[in-house]
PDB file of C-alpha atoms in Angstrom:
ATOM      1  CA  UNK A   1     135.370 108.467  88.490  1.00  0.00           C
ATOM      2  CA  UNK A   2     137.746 110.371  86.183  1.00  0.00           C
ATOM      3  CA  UNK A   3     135.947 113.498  84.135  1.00  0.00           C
ATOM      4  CA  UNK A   4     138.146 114.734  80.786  1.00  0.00           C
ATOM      5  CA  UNK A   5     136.888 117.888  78.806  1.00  0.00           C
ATOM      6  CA  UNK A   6     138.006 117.542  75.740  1.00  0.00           C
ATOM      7  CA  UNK A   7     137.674 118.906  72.101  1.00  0.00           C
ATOM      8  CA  UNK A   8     136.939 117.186  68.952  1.00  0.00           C
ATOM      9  CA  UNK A   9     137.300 118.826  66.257  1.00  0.00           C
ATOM     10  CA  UNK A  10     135.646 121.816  67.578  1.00  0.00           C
ATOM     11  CA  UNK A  11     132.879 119.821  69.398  1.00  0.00           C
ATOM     12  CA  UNK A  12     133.184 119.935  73.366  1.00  0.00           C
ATOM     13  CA  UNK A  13     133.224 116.338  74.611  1.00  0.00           C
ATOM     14  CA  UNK A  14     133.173 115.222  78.462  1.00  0.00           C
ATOM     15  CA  UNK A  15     134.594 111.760  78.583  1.00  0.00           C
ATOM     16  CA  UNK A  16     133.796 110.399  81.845  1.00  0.00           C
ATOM     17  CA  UNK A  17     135.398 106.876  83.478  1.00  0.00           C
ATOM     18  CA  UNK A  18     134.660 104.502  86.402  1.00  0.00           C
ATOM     19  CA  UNK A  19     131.905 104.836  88.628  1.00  0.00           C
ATOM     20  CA  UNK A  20     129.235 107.423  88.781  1.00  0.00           C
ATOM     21  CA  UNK A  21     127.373 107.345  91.655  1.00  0.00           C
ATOM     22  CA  UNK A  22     126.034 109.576  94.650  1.00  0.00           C
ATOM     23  CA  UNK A  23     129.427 110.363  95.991  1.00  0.00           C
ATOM     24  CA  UNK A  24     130.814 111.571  92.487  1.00  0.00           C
ATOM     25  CA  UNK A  25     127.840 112.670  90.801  1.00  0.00           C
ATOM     26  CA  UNK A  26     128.418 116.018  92.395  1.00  0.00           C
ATOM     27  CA  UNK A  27     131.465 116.366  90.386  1.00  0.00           C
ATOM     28  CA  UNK A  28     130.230 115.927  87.289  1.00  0.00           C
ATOM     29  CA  UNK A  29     126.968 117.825  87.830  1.00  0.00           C
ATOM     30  CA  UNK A  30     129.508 120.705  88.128  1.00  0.00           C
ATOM     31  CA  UNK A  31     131.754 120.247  84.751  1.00  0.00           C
ATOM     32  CA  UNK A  32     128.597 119.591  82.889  1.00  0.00           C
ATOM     33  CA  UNK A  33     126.663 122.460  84.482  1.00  0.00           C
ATOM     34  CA  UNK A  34     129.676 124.953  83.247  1.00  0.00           C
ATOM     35  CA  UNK A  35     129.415 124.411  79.979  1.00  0.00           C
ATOM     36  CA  UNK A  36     125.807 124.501  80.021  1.00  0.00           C
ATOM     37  CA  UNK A  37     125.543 127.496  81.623  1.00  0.00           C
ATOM     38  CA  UNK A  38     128.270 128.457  78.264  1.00  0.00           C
ATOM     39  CA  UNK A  39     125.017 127.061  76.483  1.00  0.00           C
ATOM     40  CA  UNK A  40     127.805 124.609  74.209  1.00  0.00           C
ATOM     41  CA  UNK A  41     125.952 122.978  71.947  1.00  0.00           C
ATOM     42  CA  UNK A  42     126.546 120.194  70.808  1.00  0.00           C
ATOM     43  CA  UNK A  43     127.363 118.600  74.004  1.00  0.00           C
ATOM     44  CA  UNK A  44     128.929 114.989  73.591  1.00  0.00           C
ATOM     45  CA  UNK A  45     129.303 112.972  76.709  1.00  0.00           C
ATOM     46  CA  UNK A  46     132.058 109.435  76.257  1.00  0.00           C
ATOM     47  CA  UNK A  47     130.339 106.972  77.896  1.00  0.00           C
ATOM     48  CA  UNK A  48     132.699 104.225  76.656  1.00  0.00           C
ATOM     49  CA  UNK A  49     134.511 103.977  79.743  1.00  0.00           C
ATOM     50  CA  UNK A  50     131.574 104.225  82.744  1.00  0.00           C
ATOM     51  CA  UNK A  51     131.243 100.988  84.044  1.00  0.00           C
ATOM     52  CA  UNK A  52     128.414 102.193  86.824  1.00  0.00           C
ATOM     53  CA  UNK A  53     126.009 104.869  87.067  1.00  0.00           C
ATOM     54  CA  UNK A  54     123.010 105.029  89.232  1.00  0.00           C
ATOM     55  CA  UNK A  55     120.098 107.275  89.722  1.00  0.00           C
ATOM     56  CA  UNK A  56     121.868 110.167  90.721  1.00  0.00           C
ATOM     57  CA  UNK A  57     124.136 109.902  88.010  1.00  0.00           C
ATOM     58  CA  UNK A  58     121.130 109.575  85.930  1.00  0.00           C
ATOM     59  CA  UNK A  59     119.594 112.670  87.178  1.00  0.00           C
ATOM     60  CA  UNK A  60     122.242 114.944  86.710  1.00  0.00           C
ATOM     61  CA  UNK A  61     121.970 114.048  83.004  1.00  0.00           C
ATOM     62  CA  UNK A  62     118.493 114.718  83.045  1.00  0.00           C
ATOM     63  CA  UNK A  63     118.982 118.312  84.721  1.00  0.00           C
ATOM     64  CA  UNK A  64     121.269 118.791  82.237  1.00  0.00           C
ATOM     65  CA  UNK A  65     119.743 117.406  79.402  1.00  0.00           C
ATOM     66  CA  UNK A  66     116.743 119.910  80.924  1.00  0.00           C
ATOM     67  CA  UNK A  67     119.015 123.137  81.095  1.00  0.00           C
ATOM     68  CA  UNK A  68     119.695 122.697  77.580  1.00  0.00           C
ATOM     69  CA  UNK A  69     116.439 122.398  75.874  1.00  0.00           C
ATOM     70  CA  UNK A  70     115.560 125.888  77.247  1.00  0.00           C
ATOM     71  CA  UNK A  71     117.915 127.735  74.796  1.00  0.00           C
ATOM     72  CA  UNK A  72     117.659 124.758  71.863  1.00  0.00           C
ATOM     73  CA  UNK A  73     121.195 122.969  72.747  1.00  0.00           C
ATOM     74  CA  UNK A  74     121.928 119.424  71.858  1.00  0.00           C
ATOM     75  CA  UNK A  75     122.900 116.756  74.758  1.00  0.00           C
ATOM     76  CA  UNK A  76     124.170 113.573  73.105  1.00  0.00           C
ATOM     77  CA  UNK A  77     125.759 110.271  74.996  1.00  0.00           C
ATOM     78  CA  UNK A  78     128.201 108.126  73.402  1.00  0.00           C
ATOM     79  CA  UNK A  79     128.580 104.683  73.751  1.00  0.00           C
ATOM     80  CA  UNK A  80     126.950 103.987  76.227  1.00  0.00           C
ATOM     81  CA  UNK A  81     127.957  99.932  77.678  1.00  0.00           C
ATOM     82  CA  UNK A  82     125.151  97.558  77.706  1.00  0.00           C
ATOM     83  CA  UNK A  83     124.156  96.975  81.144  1.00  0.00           C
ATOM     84  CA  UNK A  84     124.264 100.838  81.319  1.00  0.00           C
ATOM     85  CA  UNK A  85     121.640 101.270  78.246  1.00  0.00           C
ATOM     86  CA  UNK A  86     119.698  99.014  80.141  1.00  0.00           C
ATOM     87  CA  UNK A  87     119.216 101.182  82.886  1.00  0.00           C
ATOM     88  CA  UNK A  88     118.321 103.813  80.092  1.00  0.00           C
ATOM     89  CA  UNK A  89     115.583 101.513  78.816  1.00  0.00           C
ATOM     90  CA  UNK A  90     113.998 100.845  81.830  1.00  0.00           C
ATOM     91  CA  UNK A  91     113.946 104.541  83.117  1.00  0.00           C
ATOM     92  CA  UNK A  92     112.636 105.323  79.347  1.00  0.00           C
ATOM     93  CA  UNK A  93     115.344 108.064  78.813  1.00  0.00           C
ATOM     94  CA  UNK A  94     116.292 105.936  75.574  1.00  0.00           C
ATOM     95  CA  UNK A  95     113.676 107.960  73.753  1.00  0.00           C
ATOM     96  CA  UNK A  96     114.443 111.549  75.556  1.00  0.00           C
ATOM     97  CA  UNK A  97     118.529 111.350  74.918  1.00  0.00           C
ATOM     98  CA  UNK A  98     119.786 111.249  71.324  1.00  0.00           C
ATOM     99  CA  UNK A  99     122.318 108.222  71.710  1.00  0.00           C
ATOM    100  CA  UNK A 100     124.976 107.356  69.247  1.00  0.00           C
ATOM    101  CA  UNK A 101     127.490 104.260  68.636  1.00  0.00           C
ATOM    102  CA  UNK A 102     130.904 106.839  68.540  1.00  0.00           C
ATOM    103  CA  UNK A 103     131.690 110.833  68.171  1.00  0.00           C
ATOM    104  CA  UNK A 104     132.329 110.541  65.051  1.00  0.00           C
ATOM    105  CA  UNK A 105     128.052 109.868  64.451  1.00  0.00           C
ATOM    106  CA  UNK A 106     127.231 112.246  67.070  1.00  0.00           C
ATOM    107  CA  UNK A 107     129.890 115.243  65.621  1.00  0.00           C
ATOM    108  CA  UNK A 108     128.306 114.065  62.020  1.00  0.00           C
ATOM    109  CA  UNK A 109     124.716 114.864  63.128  1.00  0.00           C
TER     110      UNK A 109
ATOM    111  CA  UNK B   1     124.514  77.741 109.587  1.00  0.00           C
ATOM    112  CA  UNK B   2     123.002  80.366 107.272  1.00  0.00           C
ATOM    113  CA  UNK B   3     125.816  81.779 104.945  1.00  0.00           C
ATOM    114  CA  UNK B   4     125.409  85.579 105.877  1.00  0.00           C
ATOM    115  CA  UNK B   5     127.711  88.430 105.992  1.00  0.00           C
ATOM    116  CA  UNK B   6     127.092  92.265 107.779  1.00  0.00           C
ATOM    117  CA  UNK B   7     128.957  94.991 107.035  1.00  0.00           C
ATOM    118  CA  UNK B   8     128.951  98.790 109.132  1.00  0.00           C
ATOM    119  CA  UNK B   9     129.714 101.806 106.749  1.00  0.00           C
ATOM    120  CA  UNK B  10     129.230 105.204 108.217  1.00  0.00           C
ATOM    121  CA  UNK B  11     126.624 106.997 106.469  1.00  0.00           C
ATOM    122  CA  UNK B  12     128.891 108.766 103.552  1.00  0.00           C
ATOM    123  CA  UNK B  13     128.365 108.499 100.356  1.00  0.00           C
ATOM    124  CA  UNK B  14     132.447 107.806  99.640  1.00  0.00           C
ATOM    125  CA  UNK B  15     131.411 104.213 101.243  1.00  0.00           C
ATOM    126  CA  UNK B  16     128.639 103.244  98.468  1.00  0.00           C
ATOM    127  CA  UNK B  17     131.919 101.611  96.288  1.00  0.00           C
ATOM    128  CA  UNK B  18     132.238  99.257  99.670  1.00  0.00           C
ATOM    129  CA  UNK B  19     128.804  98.215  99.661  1.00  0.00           C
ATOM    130  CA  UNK B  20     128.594  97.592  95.689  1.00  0.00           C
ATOM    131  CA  UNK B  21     131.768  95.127  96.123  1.00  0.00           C
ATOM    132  CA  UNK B  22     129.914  93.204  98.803  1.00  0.00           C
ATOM    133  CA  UNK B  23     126.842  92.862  97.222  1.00  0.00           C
ATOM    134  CA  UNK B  24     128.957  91.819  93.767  1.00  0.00           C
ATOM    135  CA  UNK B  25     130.745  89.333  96.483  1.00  0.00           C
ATOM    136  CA  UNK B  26     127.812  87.951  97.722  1.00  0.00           C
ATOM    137  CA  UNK B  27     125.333  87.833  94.481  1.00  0.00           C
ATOM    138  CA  UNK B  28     128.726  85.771  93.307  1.00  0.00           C
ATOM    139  CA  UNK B  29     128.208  83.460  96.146  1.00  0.00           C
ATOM    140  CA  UNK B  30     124.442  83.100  95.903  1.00  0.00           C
ATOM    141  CA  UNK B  31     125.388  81.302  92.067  1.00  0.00           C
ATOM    142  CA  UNK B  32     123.561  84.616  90.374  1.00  0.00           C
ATOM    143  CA  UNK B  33     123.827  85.453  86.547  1.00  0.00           C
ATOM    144  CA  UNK B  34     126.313  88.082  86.101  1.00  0.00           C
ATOM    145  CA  UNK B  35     123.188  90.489  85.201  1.00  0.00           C
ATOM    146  CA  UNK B  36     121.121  89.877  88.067  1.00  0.00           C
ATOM    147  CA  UNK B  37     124.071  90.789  90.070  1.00  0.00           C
ATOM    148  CA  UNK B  38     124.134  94.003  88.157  1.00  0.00           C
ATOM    149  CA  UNK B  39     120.498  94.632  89.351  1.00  0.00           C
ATOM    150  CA  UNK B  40     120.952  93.564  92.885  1.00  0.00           C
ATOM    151  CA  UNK B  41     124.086  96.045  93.073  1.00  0.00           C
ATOM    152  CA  UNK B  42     122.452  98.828  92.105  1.00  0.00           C
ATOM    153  CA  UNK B  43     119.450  98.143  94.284  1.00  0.00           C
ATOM    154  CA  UNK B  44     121.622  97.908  97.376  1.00  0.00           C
ATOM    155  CA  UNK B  45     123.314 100.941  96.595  1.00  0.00           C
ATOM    156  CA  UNK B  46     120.054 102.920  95.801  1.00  0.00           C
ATOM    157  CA  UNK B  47     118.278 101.272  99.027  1.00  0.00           C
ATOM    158  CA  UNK B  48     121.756 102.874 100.894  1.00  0.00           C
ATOM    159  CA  UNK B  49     121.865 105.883  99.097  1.00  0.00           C
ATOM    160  CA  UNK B  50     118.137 106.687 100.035  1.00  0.00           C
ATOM    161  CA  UNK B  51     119.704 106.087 103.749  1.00  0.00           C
ATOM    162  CA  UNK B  52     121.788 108.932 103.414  1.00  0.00           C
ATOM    163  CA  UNK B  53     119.704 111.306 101.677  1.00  0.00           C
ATOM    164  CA  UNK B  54     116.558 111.162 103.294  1.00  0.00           C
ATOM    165  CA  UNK B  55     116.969 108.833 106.953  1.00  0.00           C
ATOM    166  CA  UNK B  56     119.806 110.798 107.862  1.00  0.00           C
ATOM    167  CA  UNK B  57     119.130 113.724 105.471  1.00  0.00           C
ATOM    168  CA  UNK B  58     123.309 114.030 104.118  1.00  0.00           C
ATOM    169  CA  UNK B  59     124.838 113.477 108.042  1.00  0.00           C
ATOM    170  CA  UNK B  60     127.991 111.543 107.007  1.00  0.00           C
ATOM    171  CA  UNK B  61     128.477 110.828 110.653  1.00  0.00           C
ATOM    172  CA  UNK B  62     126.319 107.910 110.946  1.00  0.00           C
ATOM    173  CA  UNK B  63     125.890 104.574 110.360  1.00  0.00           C
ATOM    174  CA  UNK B  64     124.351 102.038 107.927  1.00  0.00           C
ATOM    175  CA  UNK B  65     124.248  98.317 109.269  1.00  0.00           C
ATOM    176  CA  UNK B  66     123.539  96.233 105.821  1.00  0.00           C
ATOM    177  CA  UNK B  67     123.217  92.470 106.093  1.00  0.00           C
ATOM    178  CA  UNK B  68     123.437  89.747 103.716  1.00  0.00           C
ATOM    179  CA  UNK B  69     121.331  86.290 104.039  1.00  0.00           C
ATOM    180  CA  UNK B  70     121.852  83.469 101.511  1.00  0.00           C
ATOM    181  CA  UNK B  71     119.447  81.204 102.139  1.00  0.00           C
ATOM    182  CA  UNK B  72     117.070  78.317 100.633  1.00  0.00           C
ATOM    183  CA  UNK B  73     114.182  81.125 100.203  1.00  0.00           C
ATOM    184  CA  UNK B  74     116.235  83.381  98.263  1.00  0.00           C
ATOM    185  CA  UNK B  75     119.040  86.606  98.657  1.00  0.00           C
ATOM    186  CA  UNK B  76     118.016  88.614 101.069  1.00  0.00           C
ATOM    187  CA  UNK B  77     119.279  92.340 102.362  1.00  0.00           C
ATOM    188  CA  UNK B  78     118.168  94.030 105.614  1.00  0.00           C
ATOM    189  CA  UNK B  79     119.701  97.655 105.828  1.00  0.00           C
ATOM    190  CA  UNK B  80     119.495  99.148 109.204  1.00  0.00           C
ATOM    191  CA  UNK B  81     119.490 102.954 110.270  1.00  0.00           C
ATOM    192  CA  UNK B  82     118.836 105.012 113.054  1.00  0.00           C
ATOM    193  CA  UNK B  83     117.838 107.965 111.331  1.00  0.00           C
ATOM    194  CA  UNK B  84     114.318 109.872 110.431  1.00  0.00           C
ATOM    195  CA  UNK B  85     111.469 106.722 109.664  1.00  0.00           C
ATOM    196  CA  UNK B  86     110.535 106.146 106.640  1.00  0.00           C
ATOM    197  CA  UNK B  87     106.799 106.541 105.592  1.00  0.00           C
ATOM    198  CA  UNK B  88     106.180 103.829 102.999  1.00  0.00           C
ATOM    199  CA  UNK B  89     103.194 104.980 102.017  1.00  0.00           C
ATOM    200  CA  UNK B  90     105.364 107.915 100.577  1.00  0.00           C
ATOM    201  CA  UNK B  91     107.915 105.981  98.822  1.00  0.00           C
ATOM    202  CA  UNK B  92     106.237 105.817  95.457  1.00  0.00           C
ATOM    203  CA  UNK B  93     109.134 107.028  92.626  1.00  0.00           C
ATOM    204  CA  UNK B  94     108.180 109.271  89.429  1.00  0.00           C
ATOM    205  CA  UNK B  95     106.173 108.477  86.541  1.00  0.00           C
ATOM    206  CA  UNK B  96     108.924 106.530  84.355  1.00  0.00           C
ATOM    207  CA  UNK B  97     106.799 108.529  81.452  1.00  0.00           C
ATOM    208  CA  UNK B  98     107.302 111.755  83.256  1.00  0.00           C
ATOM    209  CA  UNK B  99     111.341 113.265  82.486  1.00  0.00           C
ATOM    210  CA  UNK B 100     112.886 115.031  85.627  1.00  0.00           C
ATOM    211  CA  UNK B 101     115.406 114.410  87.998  1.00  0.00           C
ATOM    212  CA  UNK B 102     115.514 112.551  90.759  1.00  0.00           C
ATOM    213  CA  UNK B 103     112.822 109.547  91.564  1.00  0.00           C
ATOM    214  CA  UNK B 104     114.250 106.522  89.656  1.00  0.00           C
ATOM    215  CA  UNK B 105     115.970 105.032  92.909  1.00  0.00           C
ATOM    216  CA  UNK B 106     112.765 103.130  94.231  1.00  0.00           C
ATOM    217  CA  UNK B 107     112.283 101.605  90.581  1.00  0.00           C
ATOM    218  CA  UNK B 108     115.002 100.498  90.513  1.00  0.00           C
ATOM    219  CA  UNK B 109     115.094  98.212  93.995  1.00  0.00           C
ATOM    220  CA  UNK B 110     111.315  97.045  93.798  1.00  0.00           C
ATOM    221  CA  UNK B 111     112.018  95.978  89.803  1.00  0.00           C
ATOM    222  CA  UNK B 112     114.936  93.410  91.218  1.00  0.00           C
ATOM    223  CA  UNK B 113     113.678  92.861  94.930  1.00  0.00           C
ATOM    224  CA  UNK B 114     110.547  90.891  95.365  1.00  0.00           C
ATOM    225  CA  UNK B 115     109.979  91.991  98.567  1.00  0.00           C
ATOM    226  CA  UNK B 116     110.274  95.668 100.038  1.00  0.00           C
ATOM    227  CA  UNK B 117     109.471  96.164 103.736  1.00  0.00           C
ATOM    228  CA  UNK B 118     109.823  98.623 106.289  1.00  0.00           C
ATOM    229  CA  UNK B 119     110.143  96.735 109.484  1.00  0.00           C
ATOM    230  CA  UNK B 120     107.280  98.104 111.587  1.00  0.00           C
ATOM    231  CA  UNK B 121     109.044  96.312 115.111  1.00  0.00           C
ATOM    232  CA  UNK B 122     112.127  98.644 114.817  1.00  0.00           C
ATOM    233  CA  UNK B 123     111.575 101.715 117.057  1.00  0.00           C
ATOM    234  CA  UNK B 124     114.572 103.980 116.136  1.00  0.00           C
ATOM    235  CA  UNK B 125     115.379 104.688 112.691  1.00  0.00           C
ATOM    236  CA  UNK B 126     114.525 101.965 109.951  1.00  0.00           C
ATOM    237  CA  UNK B 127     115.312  97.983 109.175  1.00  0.00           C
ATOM    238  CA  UNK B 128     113.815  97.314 105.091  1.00  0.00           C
ATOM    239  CA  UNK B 129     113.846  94.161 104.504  1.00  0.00           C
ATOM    240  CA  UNK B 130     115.201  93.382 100.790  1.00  0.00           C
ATOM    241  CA  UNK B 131     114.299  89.694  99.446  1.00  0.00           C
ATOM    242  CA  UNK B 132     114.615  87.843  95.875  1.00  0.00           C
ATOM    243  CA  UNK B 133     113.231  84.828  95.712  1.00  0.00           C
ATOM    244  CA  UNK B 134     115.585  81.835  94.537  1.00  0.00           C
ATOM    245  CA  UNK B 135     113.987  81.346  90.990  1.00  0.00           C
ATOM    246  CA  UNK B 136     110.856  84.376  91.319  1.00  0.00           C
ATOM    247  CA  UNK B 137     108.595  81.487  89.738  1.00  0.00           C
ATOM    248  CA  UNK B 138     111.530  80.537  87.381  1.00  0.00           C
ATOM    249  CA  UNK B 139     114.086  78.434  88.646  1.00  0.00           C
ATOM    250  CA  UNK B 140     116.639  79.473  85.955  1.00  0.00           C
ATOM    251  CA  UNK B 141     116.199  83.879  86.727  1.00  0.00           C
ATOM    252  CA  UNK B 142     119.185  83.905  88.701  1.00  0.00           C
ATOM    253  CA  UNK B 143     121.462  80.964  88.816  1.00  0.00           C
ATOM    254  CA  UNK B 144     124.676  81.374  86.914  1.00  0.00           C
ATOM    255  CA  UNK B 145     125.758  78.558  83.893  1.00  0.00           C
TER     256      UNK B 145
END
């Protein structure tokens, strides 16, 4: 898994690649736990490029997404792959994450 | 001769990748739709994961024994430990309509595994016995075009 922080047009965005699973879930837990803790807001996470993620990945989203609602910050994935929304749809986090096709809709919003 | 395949990983998460490339291997073997091998992948690797975690509660030292079975009956997983039993009673998963972390693992094996079982026979540590049925009731569920 590769994590990038980067900034678009002012808006933080963690673009994440390959695999996220229980061995490097702990990694990203940690990048997006900083900049919640630096309640950023919006937060955009790139899915395009994750071509796994399992429940710990999933959690670690959820803590996050969590974290943020307590001071009114904004958690928002970006295209997300199929057969990864589909593992949002059956856990039912479709309807707690705002989800959008590109940054562009999510920075827009 | 049963086509079958075992693989030994030590208990470390850092080997889940090894795991999710056999199972792809083998669901590929088995003739399976390119999204039931999605499932089955991240079943295996949940079913291992929950090895780690709570059968050997994070010791990387150990090891996971995780066979394959292709057979007429269906694709079937046994994953072995020798770690703290399991108490299936226990393993139930969160509400999918409650939002916290953690819990999703278990929905995610028993929604692509029609069979889940502890076996009782093992003395030391834990044997669960994954199986899908070839077809589930519908012959076309899993087999690839």
């Amino acid at each position: 898994m590769k994590i990038e922080i980067l900034d678009s047009k002012g808006i933080k965005v963690i673009s994440v690649s390959g695999d996220i699973d229980m061995y490097s879930s702990p990694d990203l837990r940690k990048e997006l736990m900083q900049l919640v803790h630096k309640k950023v807001s919006p937060l955009l996470v790139d899915f395009r490029g994750v071509s796994y993620i399992d429940s710990s990945g999933i959690a670690t989203f959820v803590e996050g997404l969590k974290n943020m609602m307590t001071y009114g910050g904004k958690l928002r994935l970006i295209g997300i792959p199929e057969k990864i929304m589909e593992i949002f749809c059956f856990a039912k986090l479709d309807r707690v994450f705002e989800i959008y096709g590109t940054i562009d809709d999510a920075s827009n919003n | 001769m049963k086509d079958s395949a075992t693989i030994i990983i030590p208990s470390d998460p850092k080997y889940l990748s090894v795991i999710r490339s056999v199972t792809t291997t083998m669901g590929g073997l088995f003739g399976m739709h390119d999204s039931v091998i999605d499932d089955v992948k991240l079943a295996v690797d949940e079913a291992c994961a929950n090895v780690i975690k709570h059968a050997y509660r994070g010791d990387t030292r150990q090891k996971i024994v995780v066979k394959f079975k292709l057979t007429k009956k269906g694709f079937e997983v046994i994953i072995e430990d020798n770690g703290i039993k399991a108490e299936p009673e226990l393993i139930t998963g969160r509400s999918l309509d409650e939002v916290r972390p953690g819990g999703l693992g278990i929905h995610f094996i028993k929604r692509t595994f029609d069979l889940f079982h502890f076996d009782e026979k093992k003395k030391k540590g834990n044997r669960l016995r994954l199986i899908r049925y070839r077809g589930g009731g519908n012959e076309d569920r899993d087999l690839g075009q």
